[in-house]
CSV table of N, CA and C in Angstrom, one decimal:
chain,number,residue,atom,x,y,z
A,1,UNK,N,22.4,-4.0,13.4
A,1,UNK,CA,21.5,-4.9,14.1
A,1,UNK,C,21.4,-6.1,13.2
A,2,UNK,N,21.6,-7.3,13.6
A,2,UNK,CA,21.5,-8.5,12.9
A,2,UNK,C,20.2,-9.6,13.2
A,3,UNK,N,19.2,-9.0,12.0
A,3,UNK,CA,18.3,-9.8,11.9
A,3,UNK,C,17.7,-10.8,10.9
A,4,UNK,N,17.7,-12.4,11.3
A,4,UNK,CA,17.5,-13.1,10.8
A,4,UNK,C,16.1,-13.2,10.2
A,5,UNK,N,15.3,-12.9,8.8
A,5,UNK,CA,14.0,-12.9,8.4
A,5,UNK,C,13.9,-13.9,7.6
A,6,UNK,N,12.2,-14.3,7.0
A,6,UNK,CA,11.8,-14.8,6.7
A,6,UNK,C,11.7,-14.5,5.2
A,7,UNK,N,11.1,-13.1,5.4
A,7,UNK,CA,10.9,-12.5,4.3
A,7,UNK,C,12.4,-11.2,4.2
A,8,UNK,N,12.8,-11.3,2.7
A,8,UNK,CA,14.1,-10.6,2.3
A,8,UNK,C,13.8,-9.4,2.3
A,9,UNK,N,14.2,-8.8,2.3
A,9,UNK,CA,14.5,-7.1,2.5
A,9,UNK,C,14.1,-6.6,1.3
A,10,UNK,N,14.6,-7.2,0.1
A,10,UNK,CA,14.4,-7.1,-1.3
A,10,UNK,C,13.0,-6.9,-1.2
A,11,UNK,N,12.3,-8.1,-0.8
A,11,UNK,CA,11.0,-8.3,-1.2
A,11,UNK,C,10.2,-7.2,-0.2
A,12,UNK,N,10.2,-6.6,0.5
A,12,UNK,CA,9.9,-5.9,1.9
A,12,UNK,C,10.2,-4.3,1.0
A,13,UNK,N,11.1,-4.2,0.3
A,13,UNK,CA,11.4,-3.0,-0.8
A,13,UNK,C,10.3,-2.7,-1.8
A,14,UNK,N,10.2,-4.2,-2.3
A,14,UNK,CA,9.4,-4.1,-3.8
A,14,UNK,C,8.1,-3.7,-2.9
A,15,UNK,N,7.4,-4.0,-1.8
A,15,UNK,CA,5.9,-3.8,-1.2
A,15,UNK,C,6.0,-3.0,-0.8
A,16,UNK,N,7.2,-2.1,-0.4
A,16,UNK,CA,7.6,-0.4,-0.5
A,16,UNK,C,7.1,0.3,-1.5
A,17,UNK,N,7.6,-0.3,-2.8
A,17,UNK,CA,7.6,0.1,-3.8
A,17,UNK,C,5.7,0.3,-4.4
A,18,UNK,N,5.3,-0.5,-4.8
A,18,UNK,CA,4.0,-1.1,-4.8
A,18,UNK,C,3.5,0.0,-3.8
A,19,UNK,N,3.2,0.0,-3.1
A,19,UNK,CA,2.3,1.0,-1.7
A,19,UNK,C,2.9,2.5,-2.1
A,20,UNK,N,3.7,2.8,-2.7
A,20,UNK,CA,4.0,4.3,-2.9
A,20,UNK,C,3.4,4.3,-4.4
A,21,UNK,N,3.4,3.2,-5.1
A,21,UNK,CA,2.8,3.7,-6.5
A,21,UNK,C,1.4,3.7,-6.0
A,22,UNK,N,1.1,2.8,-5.3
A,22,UNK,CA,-0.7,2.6,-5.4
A,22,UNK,C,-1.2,3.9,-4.6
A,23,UNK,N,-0.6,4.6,-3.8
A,23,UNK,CA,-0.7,5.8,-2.8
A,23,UNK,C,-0.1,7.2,-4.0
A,24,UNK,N,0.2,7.0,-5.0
A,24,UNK,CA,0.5,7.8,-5.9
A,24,UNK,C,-0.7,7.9,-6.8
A,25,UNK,N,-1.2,6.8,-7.5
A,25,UNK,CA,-2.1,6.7,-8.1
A,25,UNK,C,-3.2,7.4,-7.7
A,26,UNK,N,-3.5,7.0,-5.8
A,26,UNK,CA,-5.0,7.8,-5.3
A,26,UNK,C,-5.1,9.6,-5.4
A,27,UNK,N,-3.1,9.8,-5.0
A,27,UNK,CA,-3.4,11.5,-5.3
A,27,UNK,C,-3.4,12.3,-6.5
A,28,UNK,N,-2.8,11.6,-7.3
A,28,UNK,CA,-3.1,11.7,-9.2
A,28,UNK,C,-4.0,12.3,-9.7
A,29,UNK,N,-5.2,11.5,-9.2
A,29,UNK,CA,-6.5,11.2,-9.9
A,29,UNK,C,-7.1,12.8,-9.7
A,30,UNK,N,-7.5,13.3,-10.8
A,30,UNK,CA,-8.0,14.8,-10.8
A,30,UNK,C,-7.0,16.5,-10.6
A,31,UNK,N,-6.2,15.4,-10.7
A,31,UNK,CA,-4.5,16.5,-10.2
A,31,UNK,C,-5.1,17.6,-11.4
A,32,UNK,N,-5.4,17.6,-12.4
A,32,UNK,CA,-5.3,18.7,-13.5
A,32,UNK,C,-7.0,19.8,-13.3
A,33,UNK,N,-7.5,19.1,-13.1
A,33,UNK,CA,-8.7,19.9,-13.0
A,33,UNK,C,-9.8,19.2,-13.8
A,34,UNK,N,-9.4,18.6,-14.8
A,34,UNK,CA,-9.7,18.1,-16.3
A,34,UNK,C,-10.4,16.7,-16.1
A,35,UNK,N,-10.2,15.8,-14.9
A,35,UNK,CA,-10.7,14.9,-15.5
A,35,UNK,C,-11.5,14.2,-15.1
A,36,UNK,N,-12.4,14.8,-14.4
A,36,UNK,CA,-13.4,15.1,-14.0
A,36,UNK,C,-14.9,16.0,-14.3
A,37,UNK,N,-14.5,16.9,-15.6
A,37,UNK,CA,-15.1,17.4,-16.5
A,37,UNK,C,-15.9,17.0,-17.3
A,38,UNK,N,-17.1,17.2,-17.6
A,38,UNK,CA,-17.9,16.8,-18.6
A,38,UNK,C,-18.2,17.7,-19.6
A,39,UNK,N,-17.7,17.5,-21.0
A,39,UNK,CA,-17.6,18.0,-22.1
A,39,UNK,C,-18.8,18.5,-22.6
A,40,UNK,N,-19.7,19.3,-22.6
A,40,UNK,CA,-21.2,19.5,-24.1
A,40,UNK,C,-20.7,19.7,-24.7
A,41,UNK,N,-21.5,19.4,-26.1
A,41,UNK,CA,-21.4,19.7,-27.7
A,41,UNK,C,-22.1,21.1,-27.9
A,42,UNK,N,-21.7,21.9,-28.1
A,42,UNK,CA,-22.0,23.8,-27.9
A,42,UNK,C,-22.9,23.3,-28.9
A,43,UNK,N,-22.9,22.9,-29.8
A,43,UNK,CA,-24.4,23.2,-30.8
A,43,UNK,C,-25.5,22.2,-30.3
A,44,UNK,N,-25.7,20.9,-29.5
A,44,UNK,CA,-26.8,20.8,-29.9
A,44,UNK,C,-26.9,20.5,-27.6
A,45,UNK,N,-25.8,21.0,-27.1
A,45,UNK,CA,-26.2,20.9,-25.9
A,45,UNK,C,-25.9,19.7,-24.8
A,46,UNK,N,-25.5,18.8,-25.6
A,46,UNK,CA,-25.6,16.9,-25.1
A,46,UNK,C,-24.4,16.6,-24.4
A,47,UNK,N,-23.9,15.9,-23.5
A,47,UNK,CA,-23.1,15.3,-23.0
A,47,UNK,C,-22.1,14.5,-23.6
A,48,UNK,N,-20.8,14.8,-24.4
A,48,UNK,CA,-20.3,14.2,-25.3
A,48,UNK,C,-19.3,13.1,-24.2
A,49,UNK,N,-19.2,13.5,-23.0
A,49,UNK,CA,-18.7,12.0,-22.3
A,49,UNK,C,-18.8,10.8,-22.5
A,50,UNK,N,-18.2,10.1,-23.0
A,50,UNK,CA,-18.7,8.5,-23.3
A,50,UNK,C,-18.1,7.7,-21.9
A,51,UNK,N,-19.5,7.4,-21.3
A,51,UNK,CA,-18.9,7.0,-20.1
A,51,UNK,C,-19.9,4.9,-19.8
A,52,UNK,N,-21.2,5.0,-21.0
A,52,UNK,CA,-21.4,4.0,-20.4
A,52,UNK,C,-22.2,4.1,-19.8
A,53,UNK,N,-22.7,5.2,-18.9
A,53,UNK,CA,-23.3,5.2,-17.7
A,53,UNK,C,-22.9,4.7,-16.6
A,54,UNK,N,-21.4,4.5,-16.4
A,54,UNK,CA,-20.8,4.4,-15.1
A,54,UNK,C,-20.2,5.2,-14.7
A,55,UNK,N,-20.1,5.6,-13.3
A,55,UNK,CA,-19.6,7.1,-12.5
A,55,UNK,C,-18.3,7.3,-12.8
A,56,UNK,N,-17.1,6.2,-13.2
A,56,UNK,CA,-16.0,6.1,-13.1
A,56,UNK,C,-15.5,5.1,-14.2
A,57,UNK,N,-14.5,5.7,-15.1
A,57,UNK,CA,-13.9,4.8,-16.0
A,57,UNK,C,-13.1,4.2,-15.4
A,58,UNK,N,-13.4,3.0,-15.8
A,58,UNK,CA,-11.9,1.4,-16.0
A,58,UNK,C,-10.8,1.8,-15.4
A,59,UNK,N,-9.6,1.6,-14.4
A,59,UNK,CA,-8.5,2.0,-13.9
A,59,UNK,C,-7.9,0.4,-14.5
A,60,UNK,N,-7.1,0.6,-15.1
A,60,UNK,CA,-6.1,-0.7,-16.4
A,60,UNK,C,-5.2,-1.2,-14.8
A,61,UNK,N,-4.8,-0.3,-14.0
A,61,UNK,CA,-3.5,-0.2,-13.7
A,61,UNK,C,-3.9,-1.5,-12.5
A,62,UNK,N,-3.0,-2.4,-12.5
A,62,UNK,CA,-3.2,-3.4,-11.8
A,62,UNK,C,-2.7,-3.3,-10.1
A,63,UNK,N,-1.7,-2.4,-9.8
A,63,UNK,CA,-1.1,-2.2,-8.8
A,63,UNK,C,-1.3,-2.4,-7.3
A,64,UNK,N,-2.5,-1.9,-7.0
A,64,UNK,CA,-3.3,-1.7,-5.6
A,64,UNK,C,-3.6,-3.5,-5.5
A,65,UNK,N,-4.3,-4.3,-6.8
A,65,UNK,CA,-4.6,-5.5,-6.8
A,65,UNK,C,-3.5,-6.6,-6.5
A,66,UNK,N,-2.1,-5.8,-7.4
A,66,UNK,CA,-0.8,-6.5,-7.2
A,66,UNK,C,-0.6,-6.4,-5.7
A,67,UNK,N,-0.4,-5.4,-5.1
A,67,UNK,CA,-0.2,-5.4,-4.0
A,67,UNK,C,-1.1,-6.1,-2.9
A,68,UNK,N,-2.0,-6.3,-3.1
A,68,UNK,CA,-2.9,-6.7,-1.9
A,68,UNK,C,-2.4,-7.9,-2.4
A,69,UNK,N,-2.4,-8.8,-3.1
A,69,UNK,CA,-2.5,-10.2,-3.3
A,69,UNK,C,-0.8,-10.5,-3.0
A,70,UNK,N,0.2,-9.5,-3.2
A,70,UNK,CA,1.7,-10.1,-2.7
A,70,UNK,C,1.5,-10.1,-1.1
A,71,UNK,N,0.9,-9.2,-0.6
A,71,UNK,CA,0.6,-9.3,0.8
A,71,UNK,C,-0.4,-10.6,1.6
A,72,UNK,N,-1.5,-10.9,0.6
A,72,UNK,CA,-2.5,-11.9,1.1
A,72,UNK,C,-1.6,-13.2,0.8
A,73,UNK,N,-0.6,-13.3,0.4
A,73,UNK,CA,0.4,-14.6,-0.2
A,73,UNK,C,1.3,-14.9,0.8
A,74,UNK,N,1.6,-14.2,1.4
A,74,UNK,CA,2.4,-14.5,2.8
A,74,UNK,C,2.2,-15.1,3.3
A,75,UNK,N,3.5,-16.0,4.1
A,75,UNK,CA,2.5,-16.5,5.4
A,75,UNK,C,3.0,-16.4,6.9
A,76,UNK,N,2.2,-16.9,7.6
A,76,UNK,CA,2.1,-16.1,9.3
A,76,UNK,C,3.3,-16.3,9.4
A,77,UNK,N,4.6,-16.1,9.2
A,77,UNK,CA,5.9,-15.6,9.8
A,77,UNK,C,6.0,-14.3,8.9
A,78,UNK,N,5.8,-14.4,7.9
A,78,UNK,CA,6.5,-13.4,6.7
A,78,UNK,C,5.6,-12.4,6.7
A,79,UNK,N,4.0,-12.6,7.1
A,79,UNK,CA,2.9,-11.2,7.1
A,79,UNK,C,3.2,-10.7,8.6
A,80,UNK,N,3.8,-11.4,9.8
A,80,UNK,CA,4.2,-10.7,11.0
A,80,UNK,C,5.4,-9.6,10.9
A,81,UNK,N,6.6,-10.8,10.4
A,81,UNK,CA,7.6,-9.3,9.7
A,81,UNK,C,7.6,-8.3,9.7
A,82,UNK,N,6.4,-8.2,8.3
A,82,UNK,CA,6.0,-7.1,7.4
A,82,UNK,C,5.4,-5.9,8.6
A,83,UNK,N,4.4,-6.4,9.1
A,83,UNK,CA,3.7,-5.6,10.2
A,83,UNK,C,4.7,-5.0,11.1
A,84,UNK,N,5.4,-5.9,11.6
A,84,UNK,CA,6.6,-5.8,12.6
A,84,UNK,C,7.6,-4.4,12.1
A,85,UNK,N,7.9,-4.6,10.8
A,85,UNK,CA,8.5,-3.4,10.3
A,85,UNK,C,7.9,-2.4,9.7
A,86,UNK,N,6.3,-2.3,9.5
A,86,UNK,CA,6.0,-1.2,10.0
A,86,UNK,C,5.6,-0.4,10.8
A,87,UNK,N,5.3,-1.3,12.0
A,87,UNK,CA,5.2,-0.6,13.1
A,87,UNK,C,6.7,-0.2,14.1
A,88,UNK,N,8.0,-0.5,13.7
A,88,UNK,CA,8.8,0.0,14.1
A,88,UNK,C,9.4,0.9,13.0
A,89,UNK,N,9.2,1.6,11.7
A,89,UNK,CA,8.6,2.3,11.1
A,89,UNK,C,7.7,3.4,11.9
A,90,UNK,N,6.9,3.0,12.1
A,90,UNK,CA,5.8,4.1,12.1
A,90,UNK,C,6.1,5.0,13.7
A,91,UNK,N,7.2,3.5,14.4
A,91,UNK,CA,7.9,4.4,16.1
A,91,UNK,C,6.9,3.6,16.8
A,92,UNK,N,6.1,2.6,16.5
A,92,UNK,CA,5.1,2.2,17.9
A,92,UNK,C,6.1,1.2,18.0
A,93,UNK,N,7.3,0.9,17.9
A,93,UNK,CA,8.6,-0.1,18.6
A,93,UNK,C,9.9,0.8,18.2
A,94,UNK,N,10.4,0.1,18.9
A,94,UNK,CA,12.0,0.6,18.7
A,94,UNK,C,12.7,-0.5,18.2
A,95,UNK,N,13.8,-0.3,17.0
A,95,UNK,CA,14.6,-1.3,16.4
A,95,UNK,C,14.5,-2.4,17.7
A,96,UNK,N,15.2,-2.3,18.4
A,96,UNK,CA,16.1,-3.3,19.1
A,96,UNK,C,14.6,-4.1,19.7
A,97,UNK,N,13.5,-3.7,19.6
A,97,UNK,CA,12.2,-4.5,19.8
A,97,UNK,C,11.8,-5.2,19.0
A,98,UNK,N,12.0,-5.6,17.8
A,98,UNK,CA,11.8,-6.0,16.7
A,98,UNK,C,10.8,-7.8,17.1
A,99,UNK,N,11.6,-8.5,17.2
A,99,UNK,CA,11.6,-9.5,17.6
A,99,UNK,C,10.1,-9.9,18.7
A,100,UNK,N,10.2,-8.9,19.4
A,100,UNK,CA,8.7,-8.3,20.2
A,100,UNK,C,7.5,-7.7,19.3
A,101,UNK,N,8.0,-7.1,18.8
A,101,UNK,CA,6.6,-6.5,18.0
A,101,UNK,C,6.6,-7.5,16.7
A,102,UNK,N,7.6,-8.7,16.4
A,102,UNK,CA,6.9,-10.2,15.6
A,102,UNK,C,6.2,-10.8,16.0
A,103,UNK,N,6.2,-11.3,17.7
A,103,UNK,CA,5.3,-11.7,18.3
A,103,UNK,C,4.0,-11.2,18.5
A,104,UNK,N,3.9,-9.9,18.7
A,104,UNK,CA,2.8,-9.2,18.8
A,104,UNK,C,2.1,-9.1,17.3
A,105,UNK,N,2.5,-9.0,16.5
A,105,UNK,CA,2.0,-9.2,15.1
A,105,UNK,C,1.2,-10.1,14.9
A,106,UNK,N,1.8,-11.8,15.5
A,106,UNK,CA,0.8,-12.9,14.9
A,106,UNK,C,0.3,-12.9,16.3
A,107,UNK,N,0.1,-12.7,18.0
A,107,UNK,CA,-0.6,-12.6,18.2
A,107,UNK,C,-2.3,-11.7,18.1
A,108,UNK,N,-1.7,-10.4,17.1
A,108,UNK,CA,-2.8,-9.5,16.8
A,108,UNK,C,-3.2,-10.0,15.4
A,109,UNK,N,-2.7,-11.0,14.6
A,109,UNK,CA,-3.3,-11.1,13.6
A,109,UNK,C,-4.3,-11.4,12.9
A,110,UNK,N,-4.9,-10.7,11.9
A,110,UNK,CA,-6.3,-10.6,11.8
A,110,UNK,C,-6.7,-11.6,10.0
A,111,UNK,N,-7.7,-11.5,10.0
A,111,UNK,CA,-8.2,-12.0,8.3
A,111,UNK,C,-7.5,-11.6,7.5
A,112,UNK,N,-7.3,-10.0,7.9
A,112,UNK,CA,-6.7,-9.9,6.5
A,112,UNK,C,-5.1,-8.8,7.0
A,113,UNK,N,-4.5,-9.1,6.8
A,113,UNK,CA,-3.1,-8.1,6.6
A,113,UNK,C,-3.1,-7.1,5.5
A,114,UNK,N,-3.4,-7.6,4.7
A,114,UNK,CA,-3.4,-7.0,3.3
A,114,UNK,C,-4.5,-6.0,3.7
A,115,UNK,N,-5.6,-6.0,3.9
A,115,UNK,CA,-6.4,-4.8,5.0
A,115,UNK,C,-6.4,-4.2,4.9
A,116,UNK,N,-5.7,-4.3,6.6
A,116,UNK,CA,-4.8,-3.7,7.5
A,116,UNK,C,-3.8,-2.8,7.1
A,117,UNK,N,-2.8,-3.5,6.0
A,117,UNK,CA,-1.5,-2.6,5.9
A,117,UNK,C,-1.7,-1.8,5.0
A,118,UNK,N,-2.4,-1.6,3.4
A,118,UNK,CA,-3.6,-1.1,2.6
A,118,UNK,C,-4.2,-0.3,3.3
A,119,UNK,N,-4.4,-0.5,4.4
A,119,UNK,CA,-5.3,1.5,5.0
A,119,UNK,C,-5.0,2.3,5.9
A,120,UNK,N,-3.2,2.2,5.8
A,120,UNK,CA,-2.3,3.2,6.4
A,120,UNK,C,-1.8,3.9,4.9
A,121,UNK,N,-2.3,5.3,5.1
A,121,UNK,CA,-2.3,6.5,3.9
A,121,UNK,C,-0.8,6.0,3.7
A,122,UNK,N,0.5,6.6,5.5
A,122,UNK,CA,1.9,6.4,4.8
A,122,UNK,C,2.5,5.0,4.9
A,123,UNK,N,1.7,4.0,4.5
A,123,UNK,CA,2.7,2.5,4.0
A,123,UNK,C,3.6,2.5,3.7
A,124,UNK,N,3.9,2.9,2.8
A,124,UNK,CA,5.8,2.6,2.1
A,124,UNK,C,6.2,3.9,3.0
A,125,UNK,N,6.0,4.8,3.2
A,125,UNK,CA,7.1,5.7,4.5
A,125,UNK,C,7.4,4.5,5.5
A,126,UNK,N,6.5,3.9,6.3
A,126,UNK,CA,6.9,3.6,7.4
A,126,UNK,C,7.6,1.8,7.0
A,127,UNK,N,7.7,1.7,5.9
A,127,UNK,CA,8.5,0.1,5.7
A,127,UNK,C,9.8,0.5,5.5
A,128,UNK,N,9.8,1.8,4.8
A,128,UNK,CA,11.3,2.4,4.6
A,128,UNK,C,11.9,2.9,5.6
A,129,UNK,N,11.1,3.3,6.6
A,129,UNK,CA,11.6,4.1,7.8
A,129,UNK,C,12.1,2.6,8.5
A,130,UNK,N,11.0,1.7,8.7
A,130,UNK,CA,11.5,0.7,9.4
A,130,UNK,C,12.4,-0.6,9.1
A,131,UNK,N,12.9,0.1,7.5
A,131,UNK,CA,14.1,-1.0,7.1
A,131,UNK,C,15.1,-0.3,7.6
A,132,UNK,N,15.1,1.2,7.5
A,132,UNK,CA,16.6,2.2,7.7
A,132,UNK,C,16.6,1.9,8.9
A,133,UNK,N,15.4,1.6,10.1
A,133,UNK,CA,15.9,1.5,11.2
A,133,UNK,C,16.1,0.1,11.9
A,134,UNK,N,16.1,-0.8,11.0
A,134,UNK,CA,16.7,-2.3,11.3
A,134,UNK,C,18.0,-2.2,10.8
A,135,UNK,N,18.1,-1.5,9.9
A,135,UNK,CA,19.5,-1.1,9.2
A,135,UNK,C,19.2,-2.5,8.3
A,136,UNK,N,18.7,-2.8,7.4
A,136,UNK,CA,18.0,-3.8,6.4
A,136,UNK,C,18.2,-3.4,4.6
């Protein structure tokens, strides 16, 4: 299938990429049992957690923030695309619809894409599913 984009394939990869780490990161978190524990000092009883008094330590990892902002950086051809291939990805089009569900993209387009594509759990499945099925 020969399709002419806006946005490169490469780059449609790397926000593949990005969305599987930041969807890695959320099932991570507590994977051991451990880190969510709070430690006492057996002799005098006290909470040796140094937390600050906030519910949740610091997350360094910039990823989720990288990613929303390569997505908020687009523009209305190149954030339709994106949608476009994951919704024929996810099977609500068929390859050879592609071009149709670009249109439907910026006619459904909303404030934010970055959102939108950020609160599908499988993001990078369905960008990969819908590069393999542009053949991209």
């Amino acid at each position: 299938m020969d399709i002419d984009l806006n946005l490169s394939a490469d780059t449609i990869r790397l926000l593949a990429q990005k969305a599987r780490a930041v969807n890695s990161d959320l099932e991570d978190g507590f994977d051991d049992s451990n880190d969510g524990e709070i430690e006492f000092d057996e002799d005098t009883l006290t909470d040796t957690h140094a937390h600050d008094g906030l519910a949740e330590e610091e997350n360094d990892d910039m990823t989720e923030e990288e990613l929303r902002e390569l997505i908020a950086d687009l523009n209305v051809d190149e954030a339709a695309e994106l949608v476009a291939v994951v919704w024929v990805g996810r099977g609500d089009y068929e390859a050879e619809d592609f071009l149709q569900a670009v249109e439907d993209a910026k006619d459904r387009a909303n404030a934010s894409t970055a959102k939108y594509l950020m609160g599908m759990p499988l993001l990078a499945d369905h960008i990969e599913a819908g590069l393999d099925a542009l053949e991209l």
